[in-house]
XYZ file of C-alpha atoms in Angstrom:
432
model
C -0.221 -0.171 -0.123
C 1.217 3.437 -0.845
C 1.147 6.430 1.562
C 1.071 10.349 1.619
C 2.086 12.613 4.406
C 0.570 16.260 4.124
C 2.536 18.448 6.997
C 0.632 21.192 8.474
C 2.911 24.100 11.053
C 5.976 24.214 12.361
C 9.272 21.936 12.202
C 8.218 20.014 14.971
C 5.657 18.787 12.818
C 7.865 18.149 9.229
C 10.396 15.854 11.856
C 7.653 14.091 13.598
C 6.332 13.416 9.867
C 9.497 12.000 8.933
C 9.692 9.608 11.733
C 6.306 8.280 11.026
C 7.339 7.873 7.006
C 10.246 5.938 8.160
C 8.043 4.082 10.609
C 5.940 2.886 7.607
C 8.862 2.281 5.076
C 9.876 -0.159 7.559
C 7.506 -1.992 7.371
C 6.889 -1.993 3.661
C 4.339 0.747 2.822
C 5.946 2.985 -0.068
C 5.719 6.382 -0.465
C 3.694 8.012 -3.037
C 4.128 11.681 -4.100
C 0.501 13.259 -4.091
C -2.409 12.282 -2.238
C -4.742 11.692 -5.318
C -2.082 8.258 -5.846
C -2.280 7.127 -1.854
C -3.983 4.429 -0.459
C -3.176 6.127 3.230
C -3.577 10.104 3.679
C -2.254 11.816 6.790
C -2.744 15.208 7.475
C -0.132 16.492 10.320
C -1.671 19.551 11.759
C -1.044 22.768 13.218
C -3.211 24.110 15.609
C -1.477 27.224 16.585
C -4.492 29.465 14.864
C -7.847 29.384 14.302
C -6.560 29.431 10.135
C -4.593 26.679 11.032
C -7.760 24.597 11.533
C -9.499 26.022 9.295
C -6.471 24.676 6.712
C -6.617 21.169 8.571
C -10.599 20.925 7.676
C -9.671 22.210 4.445
C -7.430 19.596 3.707
C -9.400 16.651 4.787
C -12.211 17.793 2.579
C -10.185 17.811 -0.262
C -8.779 14.362 0.471
C -12.712 12.684 0.588
C -13.153 15.003 -2.865
C -10.825 13.430 -4.902
C -9.392 10.106 -3.343
C -12.782 8.736 -1.296
C -11.145 5.289 -1.114
C -8.154 6.618 1.030
C -7.659 5.606 4.739
C -7.852 9.079 6.000
C -5.591 9.791 9.386
C -5.397 13.008 11.094
C -2.604 13.090 13.622
C -1.155 16.302 15.668
C -2.176 18.809 17.357
C -5.684 19.782 16.469
C -6.968 16.061 17.945
C -4.773 16.691 20.750
C -6.245 20.058 21.516
C -9.807 19.628 20.890
C -10.393 15.776 21.577
C -14.217 16.423 22.563
C -15.124 17.661 19.654
C -16.205 14.776 17.186
C -17.347 16.837 14.624
C -13.722 17.518 13.582
C -13.487 13.566 12.724
C -16.366 13.346 10.933
C -14.203 12.677 7.612
C -11.288 10.713 8.581
C -10.852 6.974 9.566
C -8.135 7.213 11.791
C -7.645 10.156 14.382
C -4.093 10.364 16.730
C -3.335 12.551 19.030
C 0.666 13.735 19.988
C 0.920 10.851 21.937
C 0.375 7.796 20.020
C 2.610 9.002 16.118
C 4.765 5.361 17.046
C 1.564 3.393 16.971
C 0.541 4.705 13.213
C 1.606 1.185 11.709
C -0.321 -0.539 13.967
C -3.258 1.693 14.095
C -3.104 1.154 10.096
C -3.346 -2.854 10.756
C -6.358 -2.600 12.861
C -8.606 -0.394 10.869
C -7.390 -2.646 7.732
C -8.384 -5.533 10.016
C -12.044 -3.923 11.226
C -12.172 -1.069 9.376
C -14.196 0.750 11.903
C -13.202 4.267 12.639
C -10.705 4.560 15.626
C -9.970 7.523 17.890
C -6.672 6.955 19.586
C -5.830 10.231 22.018
C -4.918 9.736 25.664
C -4.115 12.675 27.574
C -0.959 14.405 28.546
C 0.412 13.754 31.941
C 2.247 15.020 34.208
C 5.912 13.861 34.727
C 5.690 11.790 31.274
C 8.533 11.098 29.372
C 10.051 12.363 25.989
C 8.107 10.564 23.236
C 11.429 8.128 21.527
C 12.026 8.850 18.214
C 14.832 9.475 15.975
C 15.820 9.960 12.069
C 18.110 8.548 9.529
C 17.273 11.013 6.810
C 15.157 14.326 6.191
C 12.983 15.810 3.252
C 16.025 18.380 2.716
C 18.816 16.768 1.102
C 21.344 19.416 3.201
C 20.057 20.148 6.138
C 18.127 17.990 9.016
C 16.300 18.921 11.862
C 16.440 16.914 15.306
C 13.417 17.358 17.737
C 14.753 17.799 21.531
C 12.069 19.170 22.871
C 8.267 18.743 23.411
C 5.565 20.932 25.842
C 5.480 24.287 26.935
C 4.988 24.699 30.810
C 4.452 28.942 30.113
C 0.512 29.120 29.290
C 0.791 32.299 27.172
C -2.266 33.890 27.358
C -3.241 33.230 23.218
C -1.914 30.074 23.371
C -3.669 26.938 22.792
C -0.089 24.779 22.475
C 0.577 23.682 25.871
C -3.072 22.077 25.793
C -1.836 19.986 23.057
C 1.758 19.524 23.365
C 1.865 19.186 27.047
C 4.460 20.158 29.504
C 8.515 20.389 28.903
C 10.486 17.155 28.366
C 14.124 16.748 26.774
C 15.374 14.126 24.581
C 18.691 12.529 26.575
C 22.286 13.853 25.123
C 23.071 10.151 24.536
C 19.828 9.855 21.759
C 20.958 13.190 19.923
C 24.003 11.793 19.896
C 23.335 8.730 18.220
C 20.614 10.940 15.930
C 23.405 13.136 14.864
C 25.666 10.486 13.934
C 23.568 8.670 11.686
C 22.071 11.953 9.758
C 25.910 12.892 9.230
C 26.378 8.988 8.182
C 23.703 10.012 5.739
C 25.228 12.733 4.168
C 23.979 15.666 6.107
C 26.131 18.381 6.871
C 23.876 21.116 8.811
C 21.151 20.014 11.406
C 18.862 22.505 13.187
C 17.533 21.801 16.855
C 13.680 22.174 16.941
C 10.907 22.023 19.928
C 8.379 23.205 20.719
C 9.502 25.835 23.553
C 13.505 25.244 22.622
C 15.114 27.614 25.239
C 13.511 25.293 28.283
C 15.499 22.067 26.817
C 16.887 20.079 29.648
C 15.318 21.642 32.315
C 14.070 19.121 34.060
C 17.277 16.944 33.787
C 19.564 19.740 35.048
C 20.825 20.453 31.489
C 20.292 23.642 28.760
C 19.920 24.310 25.394
C 24.304 24.834 24.984
C 24.357 21.232 25.941
C 22.411 19.482 23.315
C 24.051 21.966 20.932
C 27.741 20.696 21.930
C 26.569 17.160 21.755
C 25.435 17.263 18.022
C 28.538 19.718 17.392
C 31.070 16.438 18.413
C 29.805 14.273 15.762
C 32.482 14.168 12.357
C 30.653 15.387 9.511
C 28.201 17.794 10.757
C 29.466 21.324 9.681
C 26.330 23.505 11.584
C 24.431 23.232 13.813
C 21.490 25.944 14.320
C 18.952 26.472 16.469
C 15.203 26.519 15.854
C 12.417 29.131 17.006
C 13.336 30.185 20.418
C 12.521 32.086 23.685
C 13.856 34.777 25.695
C 13.586 32.623 28.530
C 16.788 30.904 29.710
C 19.211 32.773 27.159
C 21.543 33.695 29.508
C 24.626 35.749 28.986
C 26.441 32.582 30.152
C 24.560 30.439 27.364
C 25.109 32.762 25.239
C 29.329 32.967 25.710
C 28.971 28.735 25.781
C 27.264 28.611 21.970
C 29.650 31.274 21.084
C 32.504 29.142 21.361
C 31.157 26.121 19.270
C 32.948 26.691 16.138
C 30.178 25.010 13.922
C 26.707 26.801 16.048
C 25.512 29.136 13.266
C 25.218 32.823 14.764
C 21.234 33.024 13.719
C 18.380 33.744 16.929
C 14.978 33.057 15.726
C 14.255 34.954 18.865
C 10.330 34.993 19.213
C 8.983 38.979 20.684
C 5.449 38.597 19.981
C 5.107 42.303 21.480
C 7.547 45.346 21.954
C 5.291 46.969 24.835
C 5.549 45.525 28.106
C 1.732 46.529 28.821
C 0.999 44.049 26.318
C 3.938 41.334 27.116
C 2.487 41.362 30.748
C -1.402 40.743 28.920
C 0.241 37.553 27.154
C 1.582 36.230 30.178
C 4.849 36.230 28.391
C 7.940 35.731 30.551
C 10.378 38.863 30.238
C 9.791 42.516 29.298
C 11.525 44.574 26.803
C 14.165 45.800 28.891
C 15.299 42.325 29.353
C 14.806 41.506 25.377
C 16.866 43.996 24.472
C 19.730 42.908 26.595
C 19.419 39.588 24.843
C 19.992 40.668 21.218
C 23.030 43.129 22.644
C 24.808 39.972 23.900
C 24.347 38.412 20.897
C 25.688 41.354 19.039
C 28.511 41.283 21.358
C 30.240 37.919 21.378
C 28.938 36.445 17.831
C 30.597 37.268 14.657
C 27.674 39.114 11.955
C 24.685 37.316 13.841
C 21.137 37.918 12.650
C 18.424 38.021 14.878
C 14.530 37.416 13.572
C 11.709 37.519 15.607
C 7.472 36.716 15.715
C 5.776 39.921 16.298
C 1.685 39.942 16.644
C -0.094 42.772 16.243
C -3.779 43.756 17.848
C -3.543 41.692 21.044
C -6.338 42.264 23.369
C -7.033 45.064 24.936
C -3.951 46.779 22.389
C -3.971 50.451 22.672
C -2.697 52.711 19.672
C 0.156 54.054 22.428
C 0.714 50.036 22.692
C 0.864 49.496 19.728
C 3.422 53.006 19.096
C 5.938 51.469 21.775
C 5.853 47.753 19.843
C 6.234 49.214 16.423
C 9.276 51.520 18.061
C 10.811 49.023 19.826
C 10.918 46.775 16.800
C 12.282 49.999 14.679
C 15.251 50.226 17.423
C 16.222 46.419 17.607
C 16.361 46.342 13.758
C 15.686 42.796 12.942
C 16.804 40.961 9.848
C 13.591 39.198 9.294
C 10.227 39.329 11.052
C 7.355 37.617 10.514
C 3.919 39.699 11.490
C 1.036 38.380 12.113
C -2.512 39.828 13.578
C -3.983 38.076 16.787
C -6.119 34.987 16.077
C -8.914 34.587 18.914
C -8.095 30.596 20.441
C -11.411 29.262 21.927
C -9.402 27.550 25.173
C -7.386 29.790 25.901
C -7.975 32.976 28.834
C -7.040 35.756 25.920
C -10.451 34.613 24.422
C -12.492 35.650 27.360
C -10.596 38.818 27.795
C -12.160 42.405 27.768
C -10.708 44.727 24.644
C -11.031 42.225 21.465
C -9.835 44.300 18.807
C -11.568 44.720 15.712
C -10.346 43.355 12.394
C -9.833 46.112 10.120
C -7.641 47.773 13.120
C -5.445 44.786 13.306
C -5.218 44.134 9.791
C -4.030 48.493 9.276
C -1.817 47.747 12.520
C -0.148 44.567 10.546
C 0.522 46.610 7.344
C 2.156 49.174 9.434
C 4.326 46.644 10.862
C 5.174 44.891 7.992
C 6.398 47.761 6.270
C 8.828 48.275 8.915
C 9.868 45.138 8.891
C 10.707 44.839 5.148
C 12.982 47.950 5.803
C 15.193 46.855 8.141
C 15.111 43.700 6.186
C 16.891 45.727 3.263
C 18.981 47.484 6.369
C 20.386 43.811 7.288
C 20.702 42.661 3.182
C 22.479 45.825 2.494
C 24.735 45.439 5.480
C 25.929 41.757 4.434
C 27.335 43.089 0.756
C 30.765 43.211 1.059
C 31.375 40.600 3.320
C 32.519 36.976 1.790
C 30.298 34.017 3.891
C 30.594 30.138 4.058
C 27.422 28.955 1.791
C 25.389 26.097 2.068
C 23.795 25.479 -1.516
C 20.656 23.155 -0.959
C 18.486 23.741 -5.177
C 19.619 24.762 -8.100
C 16.690 26.991 -9.425
C 15.095 26.947 -13.299
C 16.795 29.847 -14.258
C 20.679 28.082 -13.452
C 21.352 29.870 -10.288
C 22.516 28.171 -6.707
C 20.544 28.846 -3.663
C 21.765 28.338 -0.208
C 22.519 30.243 3.111
C 24.980 31.844 5.001
C 25.812 30.527 8.765
C 23.814 33.646 9.892
C 20.721 32.077 7.361
C 21.038 34.841 4.601
C 20.078 33.523 1.929
C 22.496 33.861 -1.020
C 22.039 33.331 -5.171
C 24.832 32.559 -7.355
C 25.467 31.673 -10.753
C 27.743 29.428 -11.296
C 28.452 26.651 -14.042
C 29.559 23.812 -11.319
C 27.973 21.410 -9.352
C 27.703 22.869 -6.125
C 24.607 21.612 -3.973
C 25.653 20.313 -1.501
C 28.391 21.713 -1.149
C 29.687 24.593 1.484
C 31.170 27.565 -0.287
C 33.028 30.769 0.176
C 31.163 33.161 -1.290
C 31.716 37.145 -1.495
C 28.510 38.943 -1.566
C 28.200 41.229 -4.119
C 24.161 42.635 -4.359
C 21.352 43.267 -1.881
C 17.644 42.463 -3.039
C 15.025 42.432 -0.365
C 15.436 39.161 0.745
C 18.818 37.593 -0.338
C 21.756 38.199 -1.415
C 23.626 37.740 -4.854
C 27.363 36.227 -4.448
C 30.554 35.258 -6.648
C 32.385 31.662 -5.727
C 34.824 33.206 -3.919
C 37.514 32.112 -5.712
C 36.406 33.468 -8.935
C 35.769 37.070 -7.608
């Protein structure tokens, strides 16, 4: 039988889809290139926003319409967060929460025997262990993710994810080493460490994120190690110094901000203020050579006044991010913010998002311009239809070069000659 996995959402979901794919391959199933050609369609869902939920449902409807005989499996955060809403599962044959991914093959076997719908959603338990999972490959050919942390203890007022993912739990260091070694053996040169609250890695084990980075850096064949999205918590000067001491560590920090206004941060129940955030960014720029700091910013959160928004806009301008993902607040059933007073009109949220995006794009252009004239090591990944190769520097600046040689999968020194809106043009250094 054939299968096809549709992954929605974050890099943690991408990793977990790869885990399921390897389990299915080992059981004799064959990967199909599209959902239309598959006997089994798996939707690995995201529920971070209401828009995400709508996309999950739309995807399931489309599968049922275009491939009505397929076995439809829904897994991931949406069923875990809304286990009691059976209307979400009506078109699904198998529903799995976030504690049952490794049971995907036995559940398919059970469905093939019984031909009865299966719902397997177990609640997260306090003190539960990190779900054992490892991969040997990834859907990208040069960069692989390793999930090292799951869950979140913070319960921000707008966020449903702690209910979908449970409390913080971390992958043992020895398992991380083994996984990194196998990925290196299979030709991967760069590893991205990912988690739900990545900076909380190891807090229940007496470890920190720098311990995980060091474990991967020890693997021969892995030439770069970078972090996925991180929260400001626990990003102390001591941890940053330890990261800076690792030659393989990539100085790109996607440091989630959410709001540049202390009043809004308090309503969000974030565990830092703007002064602490600015201190972390200052430490990063002092300790690392040519780092980049990117972020997420929410506009239109409950109770955000015009003055609050202007404060957030000014703070973002002051920091000067290399790239900013801007999004309007999305009301989520089951969160504390849903019941708060002061929800903002949709047209006001759109206007604020447009202004924040305009400022963010100007900051991005300035950052790209700051890279011109530098010579940076670029890991090339793909070659476009126009013949140009695309890759990324250690600080995650996208670079395009026109070169006749085959350099996909290679790390090459490139002299950056021109800045565009979201990438730099360069020339391979030995031809510059």
